[in-house]
mmCIF file of C-alpha atoms in Angstrom:
data_model
loop_
_atom_site.group_PDB
_atom_site.id
_atom_site.type_symbol
_atom_site.label_atom_id
_atom_site.label_comp_id
_atom_site.label_asym_id
_atom_site.label_seq_id
_atom_site.Cartn_x
_atom_site.Cartn_y
_atom_site.Cartn_z
ATOM 1 C CA UNK A 30 -14.428 -1.030 -12.814
ATOM 2 C CA UNK A 31 -13.138 -4.302 -14.463
ATOM 3 C CA UNK A 32 -14.756 -7.847 -13.974
ATOM 4 C CA UNK A 33 -14.075 -11.117 -14.958
ATOM 5 C CA UNK A 34 -16.191 -12.770 -17.507
ATOM 6 C CA UNK A 35 -18.959 -14.834 -16.148
ATOM 7 C CA UNK A 36 -18.521 -18.819 -17.195
ATOM 8 C CA UNK A 37 -18.254 -20.646 -18.614
ATOM 9 C CA UNK A 38 -14.980 -21.975 -18.063
ATOM 10 C CA UNK A 39 -13.396 -21.340 -21.785
ATOM 11 C CA UNK A 40 -14.053 -17.901 -20.882
ATOM 12 C CA UNK A 41 -10.918 -17.852 -18.582
ATOM 13 C CA UNK A 42 -8.641 -19.176 -21.412
ATOM 14 C CA UNK A 43 -5.303 -17.811 -21.002
ATOM 15 C CA UNK A 44 -5.717 -18.401 -17.052
ATOM 16 C CA UNK A 45 -5.581 -22.589 -16.763
ATOM 17 C CA UNK A 46 -1.939 -22.974 -17.497
ATOM 18 C CA UNK A 47 -0.959 -20.229 -14.734
ATOM 19 C CA UNK A 48 -3.390 -21.586 -12.352
ATOM 20 C CA UNK A 49 -1.883 -25.014 -12.744
ATOM 21 C CA UNK A 50 2.248 -23.373 -13.333
ATOM 22 C CA UNK A 51 1.915 -22.435 -10.031
ATOM 23 C CA UNK A 52 1.144 -25.688 -8.782
ATOM 24 C CA UNK A 53 4.818 -26.918 -9.949
ATOM 25 C CA UNK A 54 6.386 -23.477 -8.912
ATOM 26 C CA UNK A 55 5.041 -22.999 -5.358
ATOM 27 C CA UNK A 56 8.183 -20.571 -4.281
ATOM 28 C CA UNK A 57 6.087 -18.121 -3.034
ATOM 29 C CA UNK A 58 3.685 -19.870 -1.581
ATOM 30 C CA UNK A 59 5.140 -22.102 0.583
ATOM 31 C CA UNK A 60 7.310 -19.166 2.122
ATOM 32 C CA UNK A 61 3.871 -17.211 2.964
ATOM 33 C CA UNK A 62 2.301 -19.280 5.305
ATOM 34 C CA UNK A 63 -1.267 -18.135 5.901
ATOM 35 C CA UNK A 64 -0.129 -18.743 9.601
ATOM 36 C CA UNK A 65 1.727 -15.752 9.563
ATOM 37 C CA UNK A 66 -0.164 -13.547 6.712
ATOM 38 C CA UNK A 67 -3.459 -14.191 8.774
ATOM 39 C CA UNK A 68 -2.537 -14.304 11.982
ATOM 40 C CA UNK A 69 -5.269 -16.075 13.909
ATOM 41 C CA UNK A 70 -6.853 -17.882 10.871
ATOM 42 C CA UNK A 71 -6.506 -21.409 10.323
ATOM 43 C CA UNK A 72 -7.369 -23.296 7.601
ATOM 44 C CA UNK A 73 -9.808 -25.858 8.313
ATOM 45 C CA UNK A 74 -8.618 -29.352 9.230
ATOM 46 C CA UNK A 75 -8.473 -31.511 6.023
ATOM 47 C CA UNK A 76 -9.772 -35.228 6.487
ATOM 48 C CA UNK A 77 -7.543 -37.879 6.801
ATOM 49 C CA UNK A 78 -7.845 -39.581 3.749
ATOM 50 C CA UNK A 79 -7.778 -36.264 1.896
ATOM 51 C CA UNK A 80 -3.801 -36.833 0.856
ATOM 52 C CA UNK A 81 -4.895 -39.442 -1.652
ATOM 53 C CA UNK A 82 -5.366 -38.721 -5.014
ATOM 54 C CA UNK A 83 -5.420 -40.336 -8.809
ATOM 55 C CA UNK A 84 -2.680 -40.210 -10.688
ATOM 56 C CA UNK A 85 -3.639 -38.133 -13.851
ATOM 57 C CA UNK A 86 -1.041 -39.192 -15.813
ATOM 58 C CA UNK A 87 -1.445 -42.757 -15.498
ATOM 59 C CA UNK A 88 -5.089 -42.563 -15.907
ATOM 60 C CA UNK A 89 -4.729 -40.202 -19.186
ATOM 61 C CA UNK A 90 -2.418 -43.103 -20.602
ATOM 62 C CA UNK A 91 -5.003 -45.495 -20.040
ATOM 63 C CA UNK A 92 -8.032 -43.818 -21.192
ATOM 64 C CA UNK A 93 -6.552 -41.672 -23.821
ATOM 65 C CA UNK A 94 -3.112 -43.315 -25.186
ATOM 66 C CA UNK A 95 -2.805 -41.048 -28.430
ATOM 67 C CA UNK A 96 -3.497 -37.753 -26.208
ATOM 68 C CA UNK A 97 -0.578 -39.077 -23.604
ATOM 69 C CA UNK A 98 1.654 -39.764 -26.502
ATOM 70 C CA UNK A 99 1.412 -36.233 -27.708
ATOM 71 C CA UNK A 100 2.065 -34.758 -24.290
ATOM 72 C CA UNK A 101 5.375 -37.503 -23.362
ATOM 73 C CA UNK A 102 6.509 -36.173 -27.168
ATOM 74 C CA UNK A 103 5.981 -32.744 -25.896
ATOM 75 C CA UNK A 104 8.063 -33.257 -22.975
ATOM 76 C CA UNK A 105 10.757 -35.137 -24.447
ATOM 77 C CA UNK A 106 11.372 -31.831 -26.285
ATOM 78 C CA UNK A 107 11.770 -29.814 -23.013
ATOM 79 C CA UNK A 108 15.916 -29.731 -22.466
ATOM 80 C CA UNK A 109 16.641 -31.357 -18.816
ATOM 81 C CA UNK A 110 13.204 -32.784 -17.679
ATOM 82 C CA UNK A 111 14.122 -36.168 -17.034
ATOM 83 C CA UNK A 112 16.234 -35.388 -13.556
ATOM 84 C CA UNK A 113 15.695 -33.523 -10.328
ATOM 85 C CA UNK A 114 19.333 -34.017 -8.886
ATOM 86 C CA UNK A 115 22.484 -32.851 -10.724
ATOM 87 C CA UNK A 116 26.380 -32.773 -10.157
ATOM 88 C CA UNK A 117 27.927 -29.819 -11.480
ATOM 89 C CA UNK A 118 31.524 -30.036 -12.090
ATOM 90 C CA UNK A 119 34.520 -28.127 -12.995
ATOM 91 C CA UNK A 120 38.274 -29.229 -13.013
ATOM 92 C CA UNK A 121 39.976 -28.216 -9.991
ATOM 93 C CA UNK A 122 36.773 -27.823 -7.956
ATOM 94 C CA UNK A 123 35.012 -29.790 -5.512
ATOM 95 C CA UNK A 124 31.448 -31.010 -7.167
ATOM 96 C CA UNK A 125 28.860 -29.103 -6.629
ATOM 97 C CA UNK A 126 25.049 -30.358 -6.552
ATOM 98 C CA UNK A 127 21.584 -28.967 -7.924
ATOM 99 C CA UNK A 128 18.622 -30.653 -5.976
ATOM 100 C CA UNK A 129 15.198 -29.632 -7.828
ATOM 101 C CA UNK A 130 12.688 -29.538 -5.220
ATOM 102 C CA UNK A 131 8.938 -29.469 -4.640
ATOM 103 C CA UNK A 132 7.690 -26.744 -1.957
ATOM 104 C CA UNK A 133 5.755 -29.690 -0.274
ATOM 105 C CA UNK A 134 5.572 -31.666 3.126
ATOM 106 C CA UNK A 135 5.021 -34.881 1.638
ATOM 107 C CA UNK A 136 6.916 -37.440 3.469
ATOM 108 C CA UNK A 137 8.108 -39.164 0.052
ATOM 109 C CA UNK A 138 9.194 -35.758 -1.149
ATOM 110 C CA UNK A 139 11.461 -34.817 1.849
ATOM 111 C CA UNK A 140 13.164 -38.364 1.751
ATOM 112 C CA UNK A 141 14.999 -36.639 -1.623
ATOM 113 C CA UNK A 142 16.753 -38.671 -4.317
ATOM 114 C CA UNK A 143 19.485 -41.203 -3.152
ATOM 115 C CA UNK A 144 22.726 -39.356 -2.864
ATOM 116 C CA UNK A 145 21.345 -36.041 -1.964
ATOM 117 C CA UNK A 146 21.596 -36.226 1.570
ATOM 118 C CA UNK A 147 24.726 -37.204 1.557
ATOM 119 C CA UNK A 148 26.226 -34.562 -1.009
ATOM 120 C CA UNK A 149 24.304 -31.876 1.239
ATOM 121 C CA UNK A 150 26.208 -33.331 4.124
ATOM 122 C CA UNK A 151 29.333 -33.261 2.332
ATOM 123 C CA UNK A 152 28.870 -29.445 1.144
ATOM 124 C CA UNK A 153 30.308 -26.659 2.498
ATOM 125 C CA UNK A 154 27.522 -24.320 1.901
ATOM 126 C CA UNK A 155 23.598 -24.694 1.055
ATOM 127 C CA UNK A 156 22.315 -22.393 -1.054
ATOM 128 C CA UNK A 157 18.028 -21.928 -1.487
ATOM 129 C CA UNK A 158 16.007 -19.654 -3.295
ATOM 130 C CA UNK A 159 15.644 -17.628 0.240
ATOM 131 C CA UNK A 160 17.796 -18.315 3.273
ATOM 132 C CA UNK A 161 14.446 -16.367 4.690
ATOM 133 C CA UNK A 162 12.736 -19.350 5.449
ATOM 134 C CA UNK A 163 14.704 -19.583 8.225
ATOM 135 C CA UNK A 164 13.304 -16.851 9.898
ATOM 136 C CA UNK A 165 9.578 -16.131 8.308
ATOM 137 C CA UNK A 166 8.277 -14.136 10.981
ATOM 138 C CA UNK A 167 11.540 -11.545 10.464
ATOM 139 C CA UNK A 168 10.897 -11.791 6.449
ATOM 140 C CA UNK A 169 7.275 -10.899 6.724
ATOM 141 C CA UNK A 170 8.080 -7.810 9.325
ATOM 142 C CA UNK A 171 10.535 -6.791 5.935
ATOM 143 C CA UNK A 172 7.484 -6.814 4.102
ATOM 144 C CA UNK A 173 5.165 -4.333 6.085
ATOM 145 C CA UNK A 174 7.139 -1.621 4.368
ATOM 146 C CA UNK A 175 5.745 -2.779 1.084
ATOM 147 C CA UNK A 176 2.164 -3.428 2.130
ATOM 148 C CA UNK A 177 1.398 -3.260 -2.160
ATOM 149 C CA UNK A 178 3.059 -6.548 -2.534
ATOM 150 C CA UNK A 179 0.754 -8.427 -0.301
ATOM 151 C CA UNK A 180 -2.660 -6.343 -0.041
ATOM 152 C CA UNK A 181 -4.708 -3.777 -2.417
ATOM 153 C CA UNK A 182 -3.969 -0.269 -1.750
ATOM 154 C CA UNK A 183 -5.339 1.328 -4.270
ATOM 155 C CA UNK A 184 -8.802 0.931 -2.327
ATOM 156 C CA UNK A 185 -10.108 -2.246 -4.450
ATOM 157 C CA UNK A 186 -11.243 -5.339 -3.166
ATOM 158 C CA UNK A 187 -10.801 -8.984 -4.595
ATOM 159 C CA UNK A 188 -14.805 -8.521 -5.353
ATOM 160 C CA UNK A 189 -13.652 -5.300 -7.364
ATOM 161 C CA UNK A 190 -12.643 -7.925 -9.979
ATOM 162 C CA UNK A 191 -15.270 -10.328 -9.814
ATOM 163 C CA UNK A 192 -19.140 -10.404 -10.597
ATOM 164 C CA UNK A 193 -21.661 -11.474 -8.193
ATOM 165 C CA UNK A 194 -22.059 -15.126 -8.691
ATOM 166 C CA UNK A 195 -17.785 -15.136 -8.844
ATOM 167 C CA UNK A 196 -17.875 -13.533 -5.562
ATOM 168 C CA UNK A 197 -20.087 -15.777 -4.093
ATOM 169 C CA UNK A 198 -18.314 -18.713 -5.623
ATOM 170 C CA UNK A 199 -14.979 -17.327 -4.057
ATOM 171 C CA UNK A 200 -16.817 -16.565 -0.732
ATOM 172 C CA UNK A 201 -18.145 -20.595 -0.486
ATOM 173 C CA UNK A 202 -14.649 -21.367 -1.583
ATOM 174 C CA UNK A 203 -12.938 -20.128 1.369
ATOM 175 C CA UNK A 204 -15.986 -20.526 4.096
ATOM 176 C CA UNK A 205 -15.117 -23.854 3.029
ATOM 177 C CA UNK A 206 -11.391 -23.901 4.369
ATOM 178 C CA UNK A 207 -12.655 -21.930 7.373
ATOM 179 C CA UNK A 208 -11.569 -18.316 6.043
ATOM 180 C CA UNK A 209 -14.254 -15.446 5.775
ATOM 181 C CA UNK A 210 -14.005 -13.483 2.857
ATOM 182 C CA UNK A 211 -14.325 -10.380 4.608
ATOM 183 C CA UNK A 212 -10.706 -11.494 6.407
ATOM 184 C CA UNK A 213 -8.770 -11.537 2.862
ATOM 185 C CA UNK A 214 -11.020 -9.133 0.585
ATOM 186 C CA UNK A 215 -7.985 -6.366 0.339
ATOM 187 C CA UNK A 216 -5.470 -9.782 -0.230
ATOM 188 C CA UNK A 217 -3.531 -9.418 -3.522
ATOM 189 C CA UNK A 218 -4.823 -12.534 -5.281
ATOM 190 C CA UNK A 219 -1.590 -14.260 -5.374
ATOM 191 C CA UNK A 220 -1.436 -14.556 -1.325
ATOM 192 C CA UNK A 221 -4.657 -16.716 -1.876
ATOM 193 C CA UNK A 222 -3.184 -19.143 -4.644
ATOM 194 C CA UNK A 223 -2.127 -21.488 -1.813
ATOM 195 C CA UNK A 224 -5.537 -22.249 -0.571
ATOM 196 C CA UNK A 225 -6.763 -23.288 -4.226
ATOM 197 C CA UNK A 226 -3.097 -24.446 -5.736
ATOM 198 C CA UNK A 227 -2.768 -27.204 -3.141
ATOM 199 C CA UNK A 228 -4.831 -30.316 -1.685
ATOM 200 C CA UNK A 229 -6.351 -29.773 1.719
ATOM 201 C CA UNK A 230 -3.985 -32.121 3.271
ATOM 202 C CA UNK A 231 -1.150 -30.792 2.039
ATOM 203 C CA UNK A 232 -2.732 -26.895 3.515
ATOM 204 C CA UNK A 233 -3.390 -28.807 6.554
ATOM 205 C CA UNK A 234 -0.083 -30.126 7.086
ATOM 206 C CA UNK A 235 1.529 -26.480 6.316
ATOM 207 C CA UNK A 236 -0.744 -25.002 9.113
ATOM 208 C CA UNK A 237 0.273 -27.443 11.318
ATOM 209 C CA UNK A 238 3.711 -26.261 11.067
ATOM 210 C CA UNK A 239 5.391 -29.631 9.334
ATOM 211 C CA UNK A 240 8.499 -28.810 7.353
ATOM 212 C CA UNK A 241 8.252 -28.267 3.639
ATOM 213 C CA UNK A 242 11.307 -29.891 1.662
ATOM 214 C CA UNK A 243 13.405 -26.493 1.385
ATOM 215 C CA UNK A 244 12.765 -25.537 4.744
ATOM 216 C CA UNK A 245 13.975 -29.066 5.983
ATOM 217 C CA UNK A 246 17.337 -28.775 4.024
ATOM 218 C CA UNK A 247 17.930 -25.356 5.441
ATOM 219 C CA UNK A 248 17.132 -26.560 8.895
ATOM 220 C CA UNK A 249 19.655 -29.385 8.487
ATOM 221 C CA UNK A 250 22.260 -27.055 7.479
ATOM 222 C CA UNK A 251 21.737 -25.216 10.607
ATOM 223 C CA UNK A 252 22.021 -28.390 12.629
ATOM 224 C CA UNK A 253 25.476 -29.309 11.075
ATOM 225 C CA UNK A 254 26.520 -26.183 11.329
ATOM 226 C CA UNK A 255 26.760 -25.308 7.439
ATOM 227 C CA UNK A 256 25.968 -21.969 6.127
ATOM 228 C CA UNK A 257 22.766 -20.993 4.317
ATOM 229 C CA UNK A 258 22.523 -18.473 1.344
ATOM 230 C CA UNK A 259 19.725 -17.124 -0.667
ATOM 231 C CA UNK A 260 19.714 -16.397 -4.358
ATOM 232 C CA UNK A 261 16.485 -14.253 -3.894
ATOM 233 C CA UNK A 262 14.926 -12.046 -0.908
ATOM 234 C CA UNK A 263 11.192 -12.716 -0.468
ATOM 235 C CA UNK A 264 10.413 -8.955 -1.574
ATOM 236 C CA UNK A 265 11.907 -9.917 -4.564
ATOM 237 C CA UNK A 266 9.916 -13.104 -5.446
ATOM 238 C CA UNK A 267 6.349 -11.115 -4.565
ATOM 239 C CA UNK A 268 7.781 -8.231 -6.870
ATOM 240 C CA UNK A 269 7.735 -11.023 -9.630
ATOM 241 C CA UNK A 270 4.250 -12.000 -9.089
ATOM 242 C CA UNK A 271 3.212 -8.307 -8.634
ATOM 243 C CA UNK A 272 4.463 -7.723 -12.203
ATOM 244 C CA UNK A 273 1.724 -9.714 -13.500
ATOM 245 C CA UNK A 274 -1.149 -8.378 -14.217
ATOM 246 C CA UNK A 275 -3.592 -8.397 -11.634
ATOM 247 C CA UNK A 276 -6.377 -9.538 -13.754
ATOM 248 C CA UNK A 277 -4.503 -12.482 -14.799
ATOM 249 C CA UNK A 278 -4.039 -13.457 -11.028
ATOM 250 C CA UNK A 279 -7.779 -13.290 -10.490
ATOM 251 C CA UNK A 280 -8.645 -15.474 -13.619
ATOM 252 C CA UNK A 281 -5.888 -18.053 -12.253
ATOM 253 C CA UNK A 282 -7.423 -17.729 -8.568
ATOM 254 C CA UNK A 283 -10.922 -18.665 -10.436
ATOM 255 C CA UNK A 284 -9.548 -21.260 -12.460
ATOM 256 C CA UNK A 285 -8.008 -22.574 -9.016
ATOM 257 C CA UNK A 286 -11.417 -22.102 -7.584
ATOM 258 C CA UNK A 287 -13.241 -24.050 -10.366
ATOM 259 C CA UNK A 288 -10.987 -27.098 -10.447
ATOM 260 C CA UNK A 289 -10.794 -27.501 -6.349
ATOM 261 C CA UNK A 290 -12.271 -31.133 -6.281
ATOM 262 C CA UNK A 291 -9.413 -32.278 -8.662
ATOM 263 C CA UNK A 292 -6.523 -30.580 -6.620
ATOM 264 C CA UNK A 293 -5.994 -33.736 -4.530
ATOM 265 C CA UNK A 294 -5.555 -35.489 -7.990
ATOM 266 C CA UNK A 295 -3.293 -32.845 -9.230
ATOM 267 C CA UNK A 296 -1.219 -32.889 -6.518
ATOM 268 C CA UNK A 297 -0.794 -36.443 -6.155
ATOM 269 C CA UNK A 298 0.004 -36.285 -9.942
ATOM 270 C CA UNK A 299 2.446 -33.517 -9.286
ATOM 271 C CA UNK A 300 3.872 -35.566 -6.595
ATOM 272 C CA UNK A 301 4.418 -38.683 -8.605
ATOM 273 C CA UNK A 302 6.143 -37.217 -11.449
ATOM 274 C CA UNK A 303 8.700 -35.447 -9.422
ATOM 275 C CA UNK A 304 9.375 -38.783 -7.648
ATOM 276 C CA UNK A 305 9.730 -40.133 -10.703
ATOM 277 C CA UNK A 306 12.225 -37.562 -11.948
ATOM 278 C CA UNK A 307 10.181 -36.996 -15.052
ATOM 279 C CA UNK A 308 9.370 -32.777 -14.099
ATOM 280 C CA UNK A 309 9.635 -32.386 -18.369
ATOM 281 C CA UNK A 310 6.477 -34.514 -18.373
ATOM 282 C CA UNK A 311 4.273 -32.434 -15.578
ATOM 283 C CA UNK A 312 3.891 -28.911 -17.600
ATOM 284 C CA UNK A 313 2.455 -30.535 -20.704
ATOM 285 C CA UNK A 314 0.594 -32.749 -18.837
ATOM 286 C CA UNK A 315 -1.236 -29.442 -16.592
ATOM 287 C CA UNK A 316 -2.011 -27.690 -19.726
ATOM 288 C CA UNK A 317 -3.305 -30.911 -21.189
ATOM 289 C CA UNK A 318 -5.592 -30.835 -18.372
ATOM 290 C CA UNK A 319 -6.538 -27.592 -18.135
ATOM 291 C CA UNK A 320 -10.329 -26.944 -18.985
ATOM 292 C CA UNK A 321 -9.340 -25.499 -22.275
ATOM 293 C CA UNK A 322 -5.894 -27.088 -23.157
ATOM 294 C CA UNK A 323 -4.485 -23.813 -24.204
ATOM 295 C CA UNK A 324 -1.253 -21.876 -24.340
ATOM 296 C CA UNK A 325 -2.460 -18.228 -24.222
ATOM 297 C CA UNK A 326 -0.743 -14.875 -23.670
ATOM 298 C CA UNK A 327 -1.203 -14.805 -19.840
ATOM 299 C CA UNK A 328 0.776 -18.242 -19.668
ATOM 300 C CA UNK A 329 3.689 -16.251 -21.574
ATOM 301 C CA UNK A 330 3.802 -13.682 -19.200
ATOM 302 C CA UNK A 331 3.558 -15.541 -15.979
ATOM 303 C CA UNK A 332 6.655 -17.762 -17.437
ATOM 304 C CA UNK A 333 8.427 -15.107 -17.834
ATOM 305 C CA UNK A 334 8.202 -13.281 -14.698
ATOM 306 C CA UNK A 335 7.782 -16.028 -12.471
ATOM 307 C CA UNK A 336 10.074 -18.516 -14.175
ATOM 308 C CA UNK A 337 12.506 -17.442 -16.939
ATOM 309 C CA UNK A 338 13.524 -14.013 -15.414
ATOM 310 C CA UNK A 339 13.976 -15.638 -11.798
ATOM 311 C CA UNK A 340 16.590 -18.396 -13.571
ATOM 312 C CA UNK A 341 18.470 -16.123 -14.506
ATOM 313 C CA UNK A 342 18.452 -14.000 -11.394
ATOM 314 C CA UNK A 343 19.377 -17.294 -9.769
ATOM 315 C CA UNK A 344 22.030 -18.175 -12.155
ATOM 316 C CA UNK A 345 23.964 -14.971 -11.874
ATOM 317 C CA UNK A 346 23.659 -14.814 -7.857
ATOM 318 C CA UNK A 347 24.686 -18.486 -7.603
ATOM 319 C CA UNK A 348 27.877 -18.501 -10.106
ATOM 320 C CA UNK A 349 30.325 -16.640 -7.500
ATOM 321 C CA UNK A 350 29.300 -19.664 -4.757
ATOM 322 C CA UNK A 351 29.949 -22.338 -7.512
ATOM 323 C CA UNK A 352 33.360 -20.968 -8.420
ATOM 324 C CA UNK A 353 34.790 -22.235 -5.073
ATOM 325 C CA UNK A 354 33.060 -25.671 -5.493
ATOM 326 C CA UNK A 355 31.326 -27.507 -2.732
ATOM 327 C CA UNK A 356 27.730 -26.399 -2.774
ATOM 328 C CA UNK A 357 24.510 -27.909 -2.658
ATOM 329 C CA UNK A 358 22.104 -25.577 -4.354
ATOM 330 C CA UNK A 359 18.068 -26.678 -4.009
ATOM 331 C CA UNK A 360 15.574 -24.316 -5.783
ATOM 332 C CA UNK A 361 12.000 -25.020 -7.368
ATOM 333 C CA UNK A 362 12.235 -28.351 -9.928
ATOM 334 C CA UNK A 363 10.902 -25.971 -12.663
ATOM 335 C CA UNK A 364 13.609 -23.994 -12.389
ATOM 336 C CA UNK A 365 15.688 -26.651 -13.500
ATOM 337 C CA UNK A 366 14.529 -27.404 -16.766
ATOM 338 C CA UNK A 367 14.244 -25.848 -20.087
ATOM 339 C CA UNK A 368 16.687 -24.103 -22.342
ATOM 340 C CA UNK A 369 16.583 -21.188 -19.733
ATOM 341 C CA UNK A 370 16.891 -23.457 -16.813
ATOM 342 C CA UNK A 371 19.179 -23.452 -14.655
ATOM 343 C CA UNK A 372 20.996 -26.668 -15.862
ATOM 344 C CA UNK A 373 21.463 -24.911 -19.033
ATOM 345 C CA UNK A 374 22.438 -21.760 -17.616
ATOM 346 C CA UNK A 375 25.258 -23.155 -15.436
ATOM 347 C CA UNK A 376 26.555 -25.310 -18.432
ATOM 348 C CA UNK A 377 26.703 -22.111 -20.802
ATOM 349 C CA UNK A 378 28.931 -20.604 -17.808
ATOM 350 C CA UNK A 379 31.269 -23.386 -18.310
ATOM 351 C CA UNK A 380 30.250 -25.964 -15.667
ATOM 352 C CA UNK A 381 29.600 -29.724 -16.496
ATOM 353 C CA UNK A 382 26.111 -30.797 -15.518
ATOM 354 C CA UNK A 383 25.276 -34.166 -14.983
ATOM 355 C CA UNK A 384 22.220 -36.312 -13.722
ATOM 356 C CA UNK A 385 23.493 -37.608 -10.284
ATOM 357 C CA UNK A 386 20.791 -40.054 -9.742
#
């Protein structure tokens, strides 16, 4: 039986970056509301002030200017990391638009960058990671035919991968959120990420039915009578998660629990960087804040499956839509950046892609 090594945190090397990357790329988590997965179970209500959090970037800049300078230098080397809203052009076509989203309910995020709402209103079609967010119940129904994507079907439980001390830690962390371990013990670990990769405030807003940005964009399009298209299915997204080894997911889950008291700060920092359009700084900063500060093979596997491979899939499916112009594309901001991000891939396909704000 495979079990995770007991603390200290340095033993969780290769998992810290995965847990933190999940915060920045909550594609599946936003779609998989636990109101749908767990039915009657509800996360414990967050305190009203739980949305508050410290900006860890500003704090690091003040306390460790040399370290901060290093992560800024690293961020400067990330292609297309200085904008979240882009204009896509090709001669003879109406312009299309690309918005990087955070799958959050924060009102500041919902406001979108200047000009984005107008761009969507003028576009002929809205394109999202998945159009299934318009009918999550139907999407979850489809997953009933693939139980292995949401549940452990091999007889194992979460506790099978944990020491007794770690199982108690997980049980206590879930209890804090009003969820008994027994109710989720056979759930795949990636289904539990959202409880530890988001602040209690954000989880509470989702639990009460508040729309996250991608959902709001889809609903706005429907109200305007515009078609909504998806670049992936929920099943495909979960299959990408399932392609990452379970041991790594479990390490990431436990890493999220270890960082539980900092999730409000991490969420606040993530939102602040997103609103500033500085998404290129996000991953270097979060990696620097990880307990071991390392780049391991685990993160590389996660990045390949959850970001890079999906970037190429989304680009391939977006290009036939872009050829007619007038598209408003909104996907997680981490899918825009880097040498294999959507901005670069669209440029390689012959489009001119420039910051729109």
